[in-house]
Amino acid sequence: MLSVANLHLRTLLTLSWRNLWRNHRRTGIMLGAIAIGVWAMIFMTALMRGMVDDMLNQGIHNLPGHIQVQDPTYLDDPNVVNSIAAPGAELRKQLDQLGAVAWATRIKVPAVIASERETRGINLIGIEPAVEASISGLPALLASGRFLESDQDSGIIVGARLAERLETRLGKRVVIMSQDPDNNIRERGFRIVGIYRARLPALEEFNVYAARETLQKLLRIEGRISQLILVGDDYRDIAPLYRRLDQLLPSTLQARTWYQVDSYLAAMFNMMDGFVLVWVIIIFLALSFGLVNTLVMAIFERVREIGLIQALGMRPGLIVCQILLESLLLLLIGLGIGNGLALITIKPLESGLDISAVAEGMAMMGASSVLYPKLTTADLLLANSIVIVLGILTSILPAWRAARLDPVRALNTT
Amino acid sequence: MSTIICHQICKTFRQGDEIITGLDHVDITIETGEFVCLSGPSGSGKTTLLNAIGGLDTPDSGEISMGELRIDQLQRGPLADMRLHHIGFVFQAYNLIPVLSAQENVEFVMQVQGMATRERADKARAILAEVGLEGLEKRRPAQLSGGQQQRVAVARAIVSQPDLVLADEPTANLDSVASAQLMELFTHLNQDHHVTFIIATHDKRVMRYARRLIRMQDGRIIADEAQG
Ligand SMILES: Nc1ncnc2c1ncn2[C@@H]1O[C@H](COP(=O)(O)OP(=O)(O)OP(=O)(O)O)[C@@H](O)[C@H]1O
Ligand SMILES: [Mg+2]
């Protein structure tokens, strides 16, 4: 039985392959159309992915982290009283073994900053300088000065905009005021050791960074922190890390993933797959007209032949198979060329495609002016399988109609 | 294979407002191993009758049976199977698949039947040699003359020794030597392998080989006689 099916397949393949090359021009045009369509699917998808990925990475850096742990009350009131105990030696060891790329403790409280001329409200953030690069990427944003050097560093880092508003600059001293857990005002002078530039101007104005232990002393919360931040391998897949973490934590603490923290980012992330699917399908629809037309023409041209093979005893089902196979061959060759084109064009752009000339407004959305196309296996598979599956589906009708031809009439067509 | 019985078959064609009679209450019985010629003027219904017997066209009324099988009542799939396994066809006008070589055309039916590659290639080459086409196996139909194409079609029709061969003007493009050879081959298959032949023809030289001659006119059988 299997060998019979195999023989049939070879018969059908021979017929399909030779019929495909009967009209070089038509097949060539159709192959070109499929190849360009597939290229457009993959290339544009890679660009979109790259852009959204960049926006998400940026957004997650700003949160920061893939998972945040804090006291549940802290979310409503980010006050020092709602701090949690810094992880002890035992928990630190467990966190190290959790499989996270990095983890850090953080202090984040509302505060007031004053220069000689101006006073403004800010977010005062106490960081562990050694791991901050993996947590928020802040060191890379430094525009001038130096980054914090230790947990006890006495300097602060402010945004360029804030420095402007305060009419101060690198090297100057500012005073920072906040409250300790007993509602006593605490204040201290800091020297501005670094100035950073963020893509989102609002962040530049509000986030001020100091060393964690320095702030703990200032706020009289030695041994306590506001948040525990974890970063995993891939923001798309943090559920396993989250589960492992959840088993470690006492139930009084609350762990939240980035998509729980920021529903806008979550929506962007979730919509992306939908966008890709819609885009791929739109291009396919454009292609399908050409495909159906090609098949209908190919069938129309050889009505007599189809009548003949029916008359000789080929079952209608096999005739459908033959025509579908012809369509499949066309699609596969077109896909091969299209994928090749996409790879060739995307690879050189992976180091970055500068679109600042055409996309000034992008920075406002938190996107960078350099696009990094991102080709994923899943997107490649999606584009290819949609073209094949829908391509075959659209070929079924012409194929079925060919198989329904009346053999005598078909044979006598001139 | 068994006896073919046509009982009161009628077939009309509609062309615009005109109704054309193809077959008009035809009754015939053809036994296994017979060698029958259908003759008659152009338009007398020869091709229509062959198509009805071969299950290519369904009559408007009447019954056609081949042994137990009611050909006029079979579905498309089983009809295709019946043609594939029991009948060899030579069509009047269009016979060969243009994208296949002479040998591949001859192998086509055996291939669909599921015969092993080696076996069918051997058979195809042997039969092509027998109809005088040795050396032309690789040619596509477009590279063959009308007579050569006809012989390829005949080779395909008889290569797997079907029970019944329906041949419509098989000698139309052949010279007298070639057509005599072909008829000898048919006679041999008929006598030694009991293949039933029904041949529609205008060719007097072909009719001489027939052991039963059926004359048609206006879709009716007007004479049906055995010959020596
Ligand atoms: N598909 C069709 N549509 C309309 N009329 C048809 C059709 N097929 C056959 N006919 C008509 O039916 C009649 C019988 O045709 P048929 O082809 O059987 O004749 P024939 O004996 O084979 O003739 P010839 O010797 O020319 O091949 C003719 O009048 C023909 O015009
Ligand atoms: Mg005829």
XYZ file of C-alpha atoms and ligand atoms in Angstrom:
674
model
C 0.000 0.000 0.000
C 2.779 2.402 0.982
C 4.779 1.579 -2.110
C 1.724 2.260 -4.258
C 1.333 5.658 -2.614
C 5.018 6.215 -3.219
C 4.679 5.356 -6.892
C 1.743 7.697 -7.184
C 3.712 10.443 -5.555
C 6.500 10.015 -8.085
C 4.078 10.020 -10.989
C 2.424 13.138 -9.652
C 5.733 14.823 -8.913
C 6.984 14.241 -12.454
C 3.791 15.652 -13.936
C 3.738 18.612 -11.553
C 7.369 19.506 -11.968
C 7.282 19.386 -15.757
C 4.006 21.257 -15.966
C 5.462 23.962 -13.771
C 8.216 24.656 -16.284
C 5.962 24.548 -19.277
C 5.380 28.252 -19.138
C 8.646 29.705 -17.908
C 7.422 33.249 -17.998
C 4.307 32.707 -15.946
C 6.062 30.502 -13.423
C 8.914 32.992 -13.230
C 6.614 35.923 -12.563
C 4.708 33.986 -9.931
C 7.916 32.841 -8.249
C 9.092 36.455 -8.198
C 5.820 37.565 -6.637
C 5.927 34.870 -3.961
C 9.592 35.550 -3.232
C 9.055 39.291 -2.863
C 5.917 38.773 -0.805
C 7.685 36.394 1.541
C 10.654 38.708 1.737
C 8.368 41.599 2.652
C 6.650 39.463 5.296
C 9.888 38.452 6.951
C 11.804 41.685 6.519
C 9.059 43.940 7.815
C 8.298 41.555 10.637
C 11.958 41.620 11.639
C 11.959 45.420 11.607
C 8.783 45.612 13.664
C 10.079 43.017 16.077
C 13.337 44.897 16.418
C 11.532 48.152 17.092
C 9.070 46.765 19.589
C 11.753 44.691 21.250
C 13.822 47.806 21.694
C 10.863 49.728 23.124
C 10.068 46.903 25.511
C 13.673 46.545 26.622
C 13.808 50.245 27.202
C 10.516 50.213 29.059
C 11.634 47.318 31.230
C 14.900 49.088 31.998
C 12.890 52.020 33.211
C 10.730 49.966 35.558
C 13.307 48.487 36.157
C 13.734 44.717 36.078
C 11.768 41.680 34.988
C 10.495 40.951 38.484
C 10.049 43.362 41.367
C 9.542 42.312 44.964
C 8.212 44.673 47.601
C 5.870 45.059 50.519
C 2.317 45.128 49.157
C 1.655 48.505 50.780
C 4.649 50.054 49.045
C 2.789 50.087 45.734
C 0.163 52.481 47.075
C 2.556 54.474 49.190
C 6.233 54.351 48.227
C 7.250 55.648 51.651
C 10.213 54.537 53.736
C 7.886 53.011 56.313
C 6.817 50.482 53.738
C 10.296 49.121 53.277
C 11.284 45.479 53.656
C 14.228 43.814 55.307
C 17.229 43.472 53.018
C 17.843 39.773 52.198
C 20.027 38.041 54.775
C 23.004 35.831 54.003
C 20.828 32.737 53.501
C 18.394 34.409 51.092
C 21.223 36.108 49.208
C 22.768 32.720 48.534
C 19.438 31.361 47.322
C 18.909 34.377 45.085
C 22.342 33.850 43.580
C 21.354 30.301 42.694
C 17.983 31.201 41.259
C 19.200 31.392 37.663
C 18.625 35.113 37.265
C 21.059 37.126 35.152
C 21.247 39.711 37.924
C 19.436 40.744 41.053
C 19.768 43.853 43.192
C 18.221 45.619 46.122
C 16.949 49.129 45.713
C 15.669 52.022 47.680
C 13.187 54.333 46.095
C 11.520 57.146 48.001
C 10.068 60.554 47.214
C 12.446 63.368 48.054
C 13.182 67.008 47.417
C 16.360 68.257 45.780
C 17.581 71.807 46.159
C 20.322 73.716 44.392
C 21.362 77.253 45.180
C 18.534 78.489 42.972
C 15.793 75.885 42.618
C 13.984 73.164 44.506
C 12.186 70.220 42.936
C 10.457 66.993 43.875
C 12.197 63.808 42.731
C 12.393 60.029 43.006
C 15.435 59.285 45.081
C 16.798 55.913 44.114
C 19.436 54.011 46.036
C 21.247 51.479 43.862
C 23.976 48.875 44.010
C 26.355 50.400 41.464
C 28.103 47.104 40.675
C 25.043 45.434 39.157
C 23.103 48.481 37.951
C 24.246 47.987 34.355
C 22.278 44.717 34.215
C 19.299 46.151 36.058
C 18.495 49.473 34.378
C 21.363 50.093 31.993
C 21.948 53.438 33.700
C 25.776 53.431 33.398
C 25.426 53.417 29.608
C 23.312 56.569 29.717
C 25.948 58.609 31.490
C 26.614 61.773 29.469
C 29.294 63.298 31.657
C 31.090 62.673 34.934
C 31.498 59.248 36.453
C 29.222 56.488 37.635
C 28.794 55.630 41.331
C 31.695 53.519 42.488
C 30.507 51.703 45.585
C 27.543 51.160 47.862
C 28.963 53.880 50.073
C 29.654 56.429 47.329
C 28.732 59.908 48.477
C 27.947 61.332 45.048
C 24.683 61.444 43.109
C 23.773 61.128 39.470
C 21.086 63.385 38.035
C 19.458 63.727 34.648
C 20.589 66.442 32.251
C 17.159 68.056 32.313
C 17.027 68.171 36.076
C 20.466 69.788 36.184
C 19.153 72.378 33.763
C 16.026 73.027 35.823
C 18.087 73.334 38.983
C 20.515 75.594 37.158
C 23.351 73.499 38.432
C 25.975 71.311 36.797
C 28.477 68.518 37.249
C 30.659 68.888 40.314
C 28.255 71.204 42.149
C 26.683 70.350 45.468
C 22.958 69.959 46.029
C 20.905 69.201 49.114
C 18.488 66.298 49.272
C 15.701 66.115 51.827
C 13.446 63.218 52.713
C 11.773 61.639 55.723
C 12.878 58.792 57.921
C 10.379 56.175 59.167
C 9.615 58.371 62.195
C 8.658 61.278 59.959
C 11.747 63.257 60.850
C 13.127 65.334 58.022
C 16.539 64.091 57.013
C 18.795 66.033 54.748
C 22.266 65.821 53.364
C 24.509 67.492 50.830
C 25.592 65.532 47.762
C 28.017 66.346 45.007
C 26.773 65.742 41.469
C 29.292 63.240 40.131
C 27.495 62.221 36.966
C 24.848 63.429 34.544
C 22.790 61.042 32.448
C 20.538 61.401 29.422
C 17.468 59.191 29.123
C 15.382 58.617 26.004
C 12.333 59.723 27.939
C 12.841 63.314 29.088
C 10.395 62.834 31.978
C 12.686 60.237 33.535
C 15.624 62.580 33.315
C 13.745 65.112 35.367
C 12.653 62.834 38.189
C 15.072 59.994 38.771
C 18.085 60.801 40.921
C 20.501 58.013 41.790
C 22.646 57.590 44.869
C 24.483 54.688 46.476
C 22.223 52.384 48.465
C 24.062 52.330 51.785
C 24.506 56.080 51.746
C 20.752 56.463 51.491
C 20.080 53.809 54.138
C 22.144 55.887 56.520
C 20.499 59.122 55.489
C 17.005 57.700 55.911
C 17.869 55.710 59.034
C 16.756 52.446 57.495
C 19.942 50.435 57.807
C 19.289 46.863 56.692
C 16.091 47.769 54.893
C 15.229 48.276 51.233
C 12.241 49.314 49.125
C 12.436 46.698 46.433
C 14.235 43.603 45.282
C 14.766 43.587 41.507
C 15.489 40.524 39.363
C 16.478 40.300 35.727
C 16.161 37.010 33.827
C 17.586 35.814 30.500
C 14.681 36.873 28.371
C 11.821 39.142 29.272
C 9.488 37.014 27.135
C 9.997 34.002 29.322
C 10.245 34.871 32.973
C 7.503 32.633 34.344
C 9.951 29.880 35.422
C 12.122 32.388 37.265
C 9.020 33.856 38.840
C 7.883 30.453 40.097
C 11.267 29.626 41.593
C 11.399 33.023 43.268
C 7.903 32.712 44.627
C 8.884 29.564 46.550
C 11.711 31.433 48.283
C 9.801 34.475 49.392
C 7.820 34.818 52.591
C 4.146 35.321 51.884
C 4.249 38.865 53.260
C 6.195 39.978 50.215
C 4.726 40.552 46.822
C 6.534 39.646 43.586
C 5.320 41.182 40.351
C 6.472 40.569 36.802
C 7.159 43.465 34.454
C 3.875 42.874 32.661
C 2.019 43.096 35.938
C 3.891 46.250 36.815
C 3.294 48.006 33.506
C 0.125 47.158 31.628
C 1.070 49.448 28.729
C 4.205 47.424 28.062
C 2.200 44.239 28.476
C -0.321 45.430 25.899
C 2.427 46.348 23.475
C 4.002 42.943 23.950
C 0.732 41.095 23.456
C -0.315 43.085 20.424
C 2.926 42.448 18.611
C 2.144 38.849 17.711
C -1.234 39.942 16.419
C 0.372 42.640 14.305
C 2.771 40.187 12.755
C -0.034 37.765 11.978
C -2.190 40.448 10.370
C 0.733 41.735 8.332
C 1.635 38.276 7.091
C -1.963 37.540 6.169
C -2.420 40.837 4.322
C 0.582 40.095 2.137
C -0.623 36.578 1.631
C -4.007 37.845 0.422
C -2.263 39.961 -2.202
C -0.276 36.908 -3.241
C -3.224 34.574 -3.295
C -4.824 36.404 -6.223
C -1.743 35.782 -8.297
C -1.512 32.222 -7.137
C -5.117 31.360 -7.955
C -4.814 33.131 -11.283
C -1.667 31.209 -12.155
C -3.288 27.906 -11.289
C -6.496 28.674 -13.134
C -4.494 29.615 -16.231
C -2.324 26.543 -15.902
C -5.417 24.360 -15.673
C -7.230 26.153 -18.454
C -4.271 25.559 -20.753
C -4.370 21.849 -20.307
C -8.003 20.926 -20.047
C -7.511 18.237 -22.714
C -4.658 16.703 -20.836
C -6.645 16.577 -17.632
C -9.479 14.960 -19.606
C -6.980 12.442 -20.935
C -5.517 11.397 -17.617
C -9.023 11.087 -16.209
C -10.060 8.966 -19.185
C -7.028 6.743 -18.695
C -8.198 6.016 -15.166
C -6.599 8.492 -12.821
C -9.013 9.061 -9.984
C -10.281 12.614 -9.425
C -8.576 12.606 -6.026
C -5.195 12.029 -7.648
C -5.841 14.835 -10.092
C -6.547 17.169 -7.178
C -3.301 15.954 -5.609
C -1.363 16.578 -8.781
C -2.520 20.170 -9.050
C -1.983 20.817 -5.345
C 1.486 19.383 -5.680
C 2.161 21.750 -8.544
C 1.046 24.622 -6.351
C 3.134 23.332 -3.450
C 6.252 23.133 -5.620
C 5.675 26.693 -6.773
C 5.213 27.842 -3.188
C 8.251 25.974 -1.911
C 10.568 27.403 -4.556
C 9.139 30.882 -3.997
C 9.557 30.479 -0.239
C 13.131 29.317 -0.698
C 14.013 32.418 -2.698
C 12.030 34.712 -0.389
C 13.674 33.356 2.756
C 17.080 33.627 1.125
C 16.425 37.256 0.179
C 15.220 38.030 3.684
C 18.300 36.493 5.295
C 20.634 38.286 2.914
C 18.995 41.647 3.533
C 18.477 41.339 7.275
C 21.912 40.016 8.271
C 23.887 43.146 7.328
C 21.317 45.356 9.086
C 21.501 43.523 12.385
C 24.232 45.901 13.503
C 21.661 48.689 13.292
C 19.697 50.650 10.732
C 19.734 54.384 11.386
C 16.308 55.842 10.738
C 16.769 59.116 12.595
C 16.321 61.032 9.336
C 12.815 59.702 8.768
C 11.632 59.140 12.303
C 12.142 62.102 14.551
C 8.984 61.480 16.479
C 10.002 57.972 17.433
C 12.080 59.112 20.361
C 8.939 60.446 22.018
C 7.516 56.930 22.105
C 10.642 55.711 23.777
C 11.982 54.131 20.614
C 15.510 54.582 19.467
C 16.408 56.111 16.135
C 18.476 53.073 15.297
C 16.482 49.976 14.368
C 17.873 46.546 15.010
C 15.923 44.083 12.835
C 15.223 40.961 14.811
C 14.699 37.739 12.927
C 13.118 35.057 15.094
C 12.635 31.408 14.233
C 9.018 31.676 15.287
C 8.349 34.517 12.838
C 10.113 32.664 10.042
C 8.047 29.578 10.745
C 4.868 31.622 10.939
C 5.420 33.329 7.567
C 6.413 30.079 5.877
C 3.631 27.991 7.286
C 1.004 30.614 6.534
C 2.128 30.792 2.923
C 2.116 27.019 2.580
C -1.093 26.272 4.440
C -3.150 29.124 3.007
C -1.511 28.649 -0.395
C -2.642 25.048 -0.505
C -6.085 25.985 0.773
C -6.573 28.570 -1.969
C -5.412 26.023 -4.535
C -8.013 23.487 -3.511
C -10.873 25.107 -5.385
C -9.168 25.309 -8.798
C -7.796 21.795 -8.291
C -11.175 20.429 -7.352
C -12.779 22.049 -10.351
C -10.158 20.533 -12.624
C -10.898 17.109 -11.200
C -14.617 17.641 -11.841
C -14.081 18.253 -15.555
C -16.072 15.961 -17.783
C -13.448 13.765 -19.485
C -15.171 13.541 -22.873
C -15.746 17.266 -23.096
C -12.293 18.014 -21.806
C -10.744 15.679 -24.387
C -12.645 17.359 -27.198
C -11.774 20.895 -26.175
C -9.731 22.625 -28.795
C -13.574 -9.770 -17.992
C -16.973 -10.720 -19.049
C -19.663 -10.086 -21.564
C -20.492 -6.499 -22.420
C -24.202 -5.847 -22.769
C -25.702 -2.612 -24.041
C -29.435 -2.484 -23.637
C -31.483 0.219 -25.308
C -28.938 2.960 -24.782
C -29.804 6.453 -25.911
C -27.687 9.568 -25.881
C -28.546 12.999 -27.188
C -26.475 16.148 -27.296
C -27.750 19.621 -27.063
C -26.169 22.286 -29.186
C -27.992 25.560 -28.722
C -31.619 24.819 -29.554
C -30.748 21.799 -31.621
C -30.962 18.315 -30.204
C -28.493 15.927 -31.826
C -28.902 12.181 -31.635
C -25.716 10.421 -30.632
C -27.117 6.959 -29.905
C -30.631 5.798 -30.561
C -31.764 2.676 -28.695
C -28.625 0.684 -29.250
C -28.618 -2.989 -28.286
C -25.479 -5.081 -28.533
C -23.809 -7.907 -26.706
C -20.089 -8.452 -27.031
C -18.559 -11.615 -25.650
C -15.117 -11.930 -24.112
C -12.436 -12.351 -26.757
C -14.426 -10.927 -29.639
C -12.768 -8.743 -32.262
C -15.350 -6.182 -33.309
C -15.199 -3.365 -35.823
C -17.609 -0.443 -35.700
C -18.020 1.246 -39.025
C -20.319 3.869 -40.414
C -20.311 7.366 -41.788
C -18.973 10.294 -39.869
C -21.376 11.312 -37.124
C -23.027 7.917 -36.950
C -22.261 7.473 -33.241
C -19.155 5.268 -33.166
C -17.188 7.429 -30.759
C -20.251 8.021 -28.628
C -20.778 4.279 -28.283
C -17.115 3.648 -27.375
C -17.286 6.411 -24.756
C -20.425 4.914 -23.248
C -18.896 1.431 -23.016
C -15.684 2.854 -21.571
C -17.617 4.725 -18.885
C -16.420 8.097 -20.101
C -19.892 9.335 -20.826
C -23.173 8.310 -19.226
C -26.061 7.483 -21.522
C -29.362 9.304 -21.069
C -31.191 6.028 -20.770
C -30.570 2.314 -21.142
C -28.213 -0.017 -19.369
C -24.594 -0.923 -19.944
C -23.060 -3.758 -18.031
C -19.810 -5.576 -18.075
C -20.315 -8.831 -16.235
C -21.636 -7.839 -12.834
C -20.708 -4.172 -13.194
C -23.378 -1.679 -14.164
C -21.181 0.849 -15.928
C -23.959 3.389 -16.316
C -24.469 3.471 -12.554
C -20.906 3.673 -11.264
C -19.517 6.767 -9.550
C -16.561 8.657 -10.978
C -13.970 7.020 -8.725
C -14.927 3.386 -9.378
C -15.339 4.188 -13.068
C -11.795 5.532 -13.137
C -10.579 2.352 -11.434
C -12.435 0.201 -13.939
C -10.825 2.052 -16.858
C -7.425 1.914 -15.237
C -7.423 -1.811 -14.594
C -9.560 -3.274 -17.369
C -9.662 -1.042 -20.419
C -7.050 0.201 -22.869
C -7.997 3.321 -24.804
C -6.894 4.765 -28.104
C -8.694 8.069 -28.567
C -9.585 9.595 -31.863
C -7.994 12.997 -31.393
C -5.887 13.561 -28.340
C -3.885 10.797 -26.787
C -0.563 11.734 -25.255
C 0.515 13.794 -22.283
C 2.774 16.458 -23.800
C 5.179 16.797 -20.851
C 5.983 13.079 -20.820
C 8.270 11.209 -23.236
C 6.988 8.385 -25.448
C 8.145 5.816 -22.934
C 6.728 7.720 -19.978
C 3.405 7.996 -21.776
C 3.360 4.251 -22.269
C 4.346 3.721 -18.636
C 1.786 6.182 -17.337
C -1.123 3.765 -16.895
C 1.114 1.080 -15.353
C 2.548 3.708 -13.063
C -0.876 4.750 -11.825
C -1.712 1.051 -11.457
C 1.230 0.829 -9.100
C 3.522 -1.440 -11.085
C 7.194 -1.570 -10.074
C 9.555 0.770 -11.926
C 11.798 -1.846 -13.520
C 8.951 -4.035 -14.676
C 7.018 -1.257 -16.338
C 10.091 0.199 -18.017
C 10.903 -3.202 -19.536
C 7.343 -3.658 -20.717
C 7.184 -0.159 -22.171
C 10.408 -0.580 -24.122
C 9.336 -3.967 -25.439
C 5.949 -2.766 -26.634
C 7.430 0.368 -28.233
C 9.824 -1.840 -30.156
C 6.912 -3.990 -31.217
C 5.032 -1.032 -32.705
C 8.229 0.039 -34.475
C 9.326 2.927 -32.285
C 12.619 1.605 -31.005
C 15.038 4.464 -30.395
C 12.291 7.065 -30.039
C 11.509 6.291 -26.389
C 12.868 9.581 -25.060
C 11.034 11.852 -27.483
C 8.191 14.059 -26.354
C 4.927 13.832 -28.352
C 5.667 17.150 -30.082
C 8.825 15.583 -31.525
C 6.932 12.651 -33.065
C 4.926 12.458 -36.301
C 1.160 11.887 -36.220
C 1.610 8.209 -37.053
C 4.305 7.763 -34.417
C 2.106 9.423 -31.820
C -0.712 7.106 -32.782
C 1.520 4.099 -32.283
C 2.601 5.352 -28.866
C -1.081 5.616 -27.958
C -1.712 2.080 -29.179
C 1.310 0.829 -27.260
C -0.047 2.429 -24.088
C -3.502 0.935 -24.666
C -2.249 -2.634 -24.960
C 0.891 -2.691 -22.828
C -0.697 -3.967 -19.645
C -2.898 -6.456 -21.530
C -6.264 -5.061 -20.510
C -9.401 -7.149 -20.839
C -10.845 -4.763 -23.351
C -9.311 -2.370 -25.867
C -11.445 0.473 -27.176
C -9.698 1.995 -30.163
C -11.072 4.938 -32.087
C -9.524 5.168 -35.567
C -6.216 3.622 -34.450
C -4.853 3.567 -38.008
C -5.946 7.070 -39.030
C -2.433 8.392 -39.502
C -0.691 5.196 -40.537
C 0.450 3.986 -43.948
C -0.745 0.606 -45.139
C 2.379 -1.265 -43.982
C 2.217 0.204 -40.486
C -1.503 -0.344 -40.177
C -1.182 -3.947 -41.308
C 1.508 -4.505 -38.652
C -0.703 -2.939 -36.044
C -3.644 -5.110 -36.962
C -1.425 -8.188 -36.801
C -0.422 -7.163 -33.310
C -4.067 -6.674 -32.302
C -4.996 -10.046 -33.794
C -2.177 -11.706 -31.897
C -3.276 -10.166 -28.586
C -6.843 -11.122 -29.317
C -6.114 -14.731 -30.187
C -3.357 -15.545 -27.742
C -4.369 -13.397 -24.787
C -8.142 -13.187 -25.285
C -8.175 -9.419 -25.210
C -11.509 -8.130 -26.459
C -11.203 -5.452 -29.167
C -13.775 -2.900 -30.232
C -12.393 -0.724 -32.982
C -14.171 2.213 -34.577
C -12.887 2.759 -38.097
C -13.510 3.948 -41.609
C -10.597 1.904 -42.854
C -11.553 -1.036 -45.071
C -8.172 -2.679 -44.439
C -8.901 -2.690 -40.713
C -12.388 -4.145 -41.197
C -10.862 -7.122 -42.982
C -9.318 -8.233 -39.687
C -12.598 -8.066 -37.804
C -14.506 -11.214 -37.048
C -17.621 -9.211 -36.392
C -18.573 -6.062 -38.227
C -21.154 -3.659 -36.814
C -22.433 -0.894 -39.064
C -23.937 2.245 -37.587
C -25.939 5.081 -38.994
C -27.639 7.998 -37.233
C -26.933 6.503 -33.856
C -28.476 3.129 -34.711
C -27.044 -0.240 -35.516
C -28.029 -1.079 -39.052
C -26.032 -4.237 -39.563
C -24.237 -6.686 -37.273
C -22.588 -9.604 -39.003
C -19.895 -12.143 -38.308
C -17.187 -12.505 -40.923
C -14.928 -15.323 -41.887
N -20.109 16.774 -27.252
C -20.968 16.796 -28.289
N -21.792 17.856 -28.446
C -22.676 17.888 -29.444
N -22.803 16.948 -30.340
C -22.000 15.869 -30.269
C -21.042 15.730 -29.241
N -20.384 14.569 -29.397
C -20.928 13.992 -30.474
N -21.902 14.768 -31.005
C -22.725 14.449 -32.147
O -23.197 13.141 -31.987
C -23.196 12.466 -33.228
C -22.364 11.227 -33.126
O -21.021 11.620 -32.954
P -19.810 10.625 -32.896
O -18.621 11.420 -32.481
O -20.179 9.474 -32.062
O -19.682 10.184 -34.416
P -18.589 9.240 -35.065
O -19.320 8.113 -35.625
O -17.538 8.943 -34.088
O -18.025 10.159 -36.240
P -16.535 10.215 -36.825
O -16.411 9.067 -37.731
O -16.490 11.508 -37.541
O -15.602 10.158 -35.688
C -22.671 13.449 -34.248
O -23.770 14.044 -34.909
C -21.957 14.487 -33.422
O -22.051 15.745 -34.046
Mg -15.557 9.373 -33.883
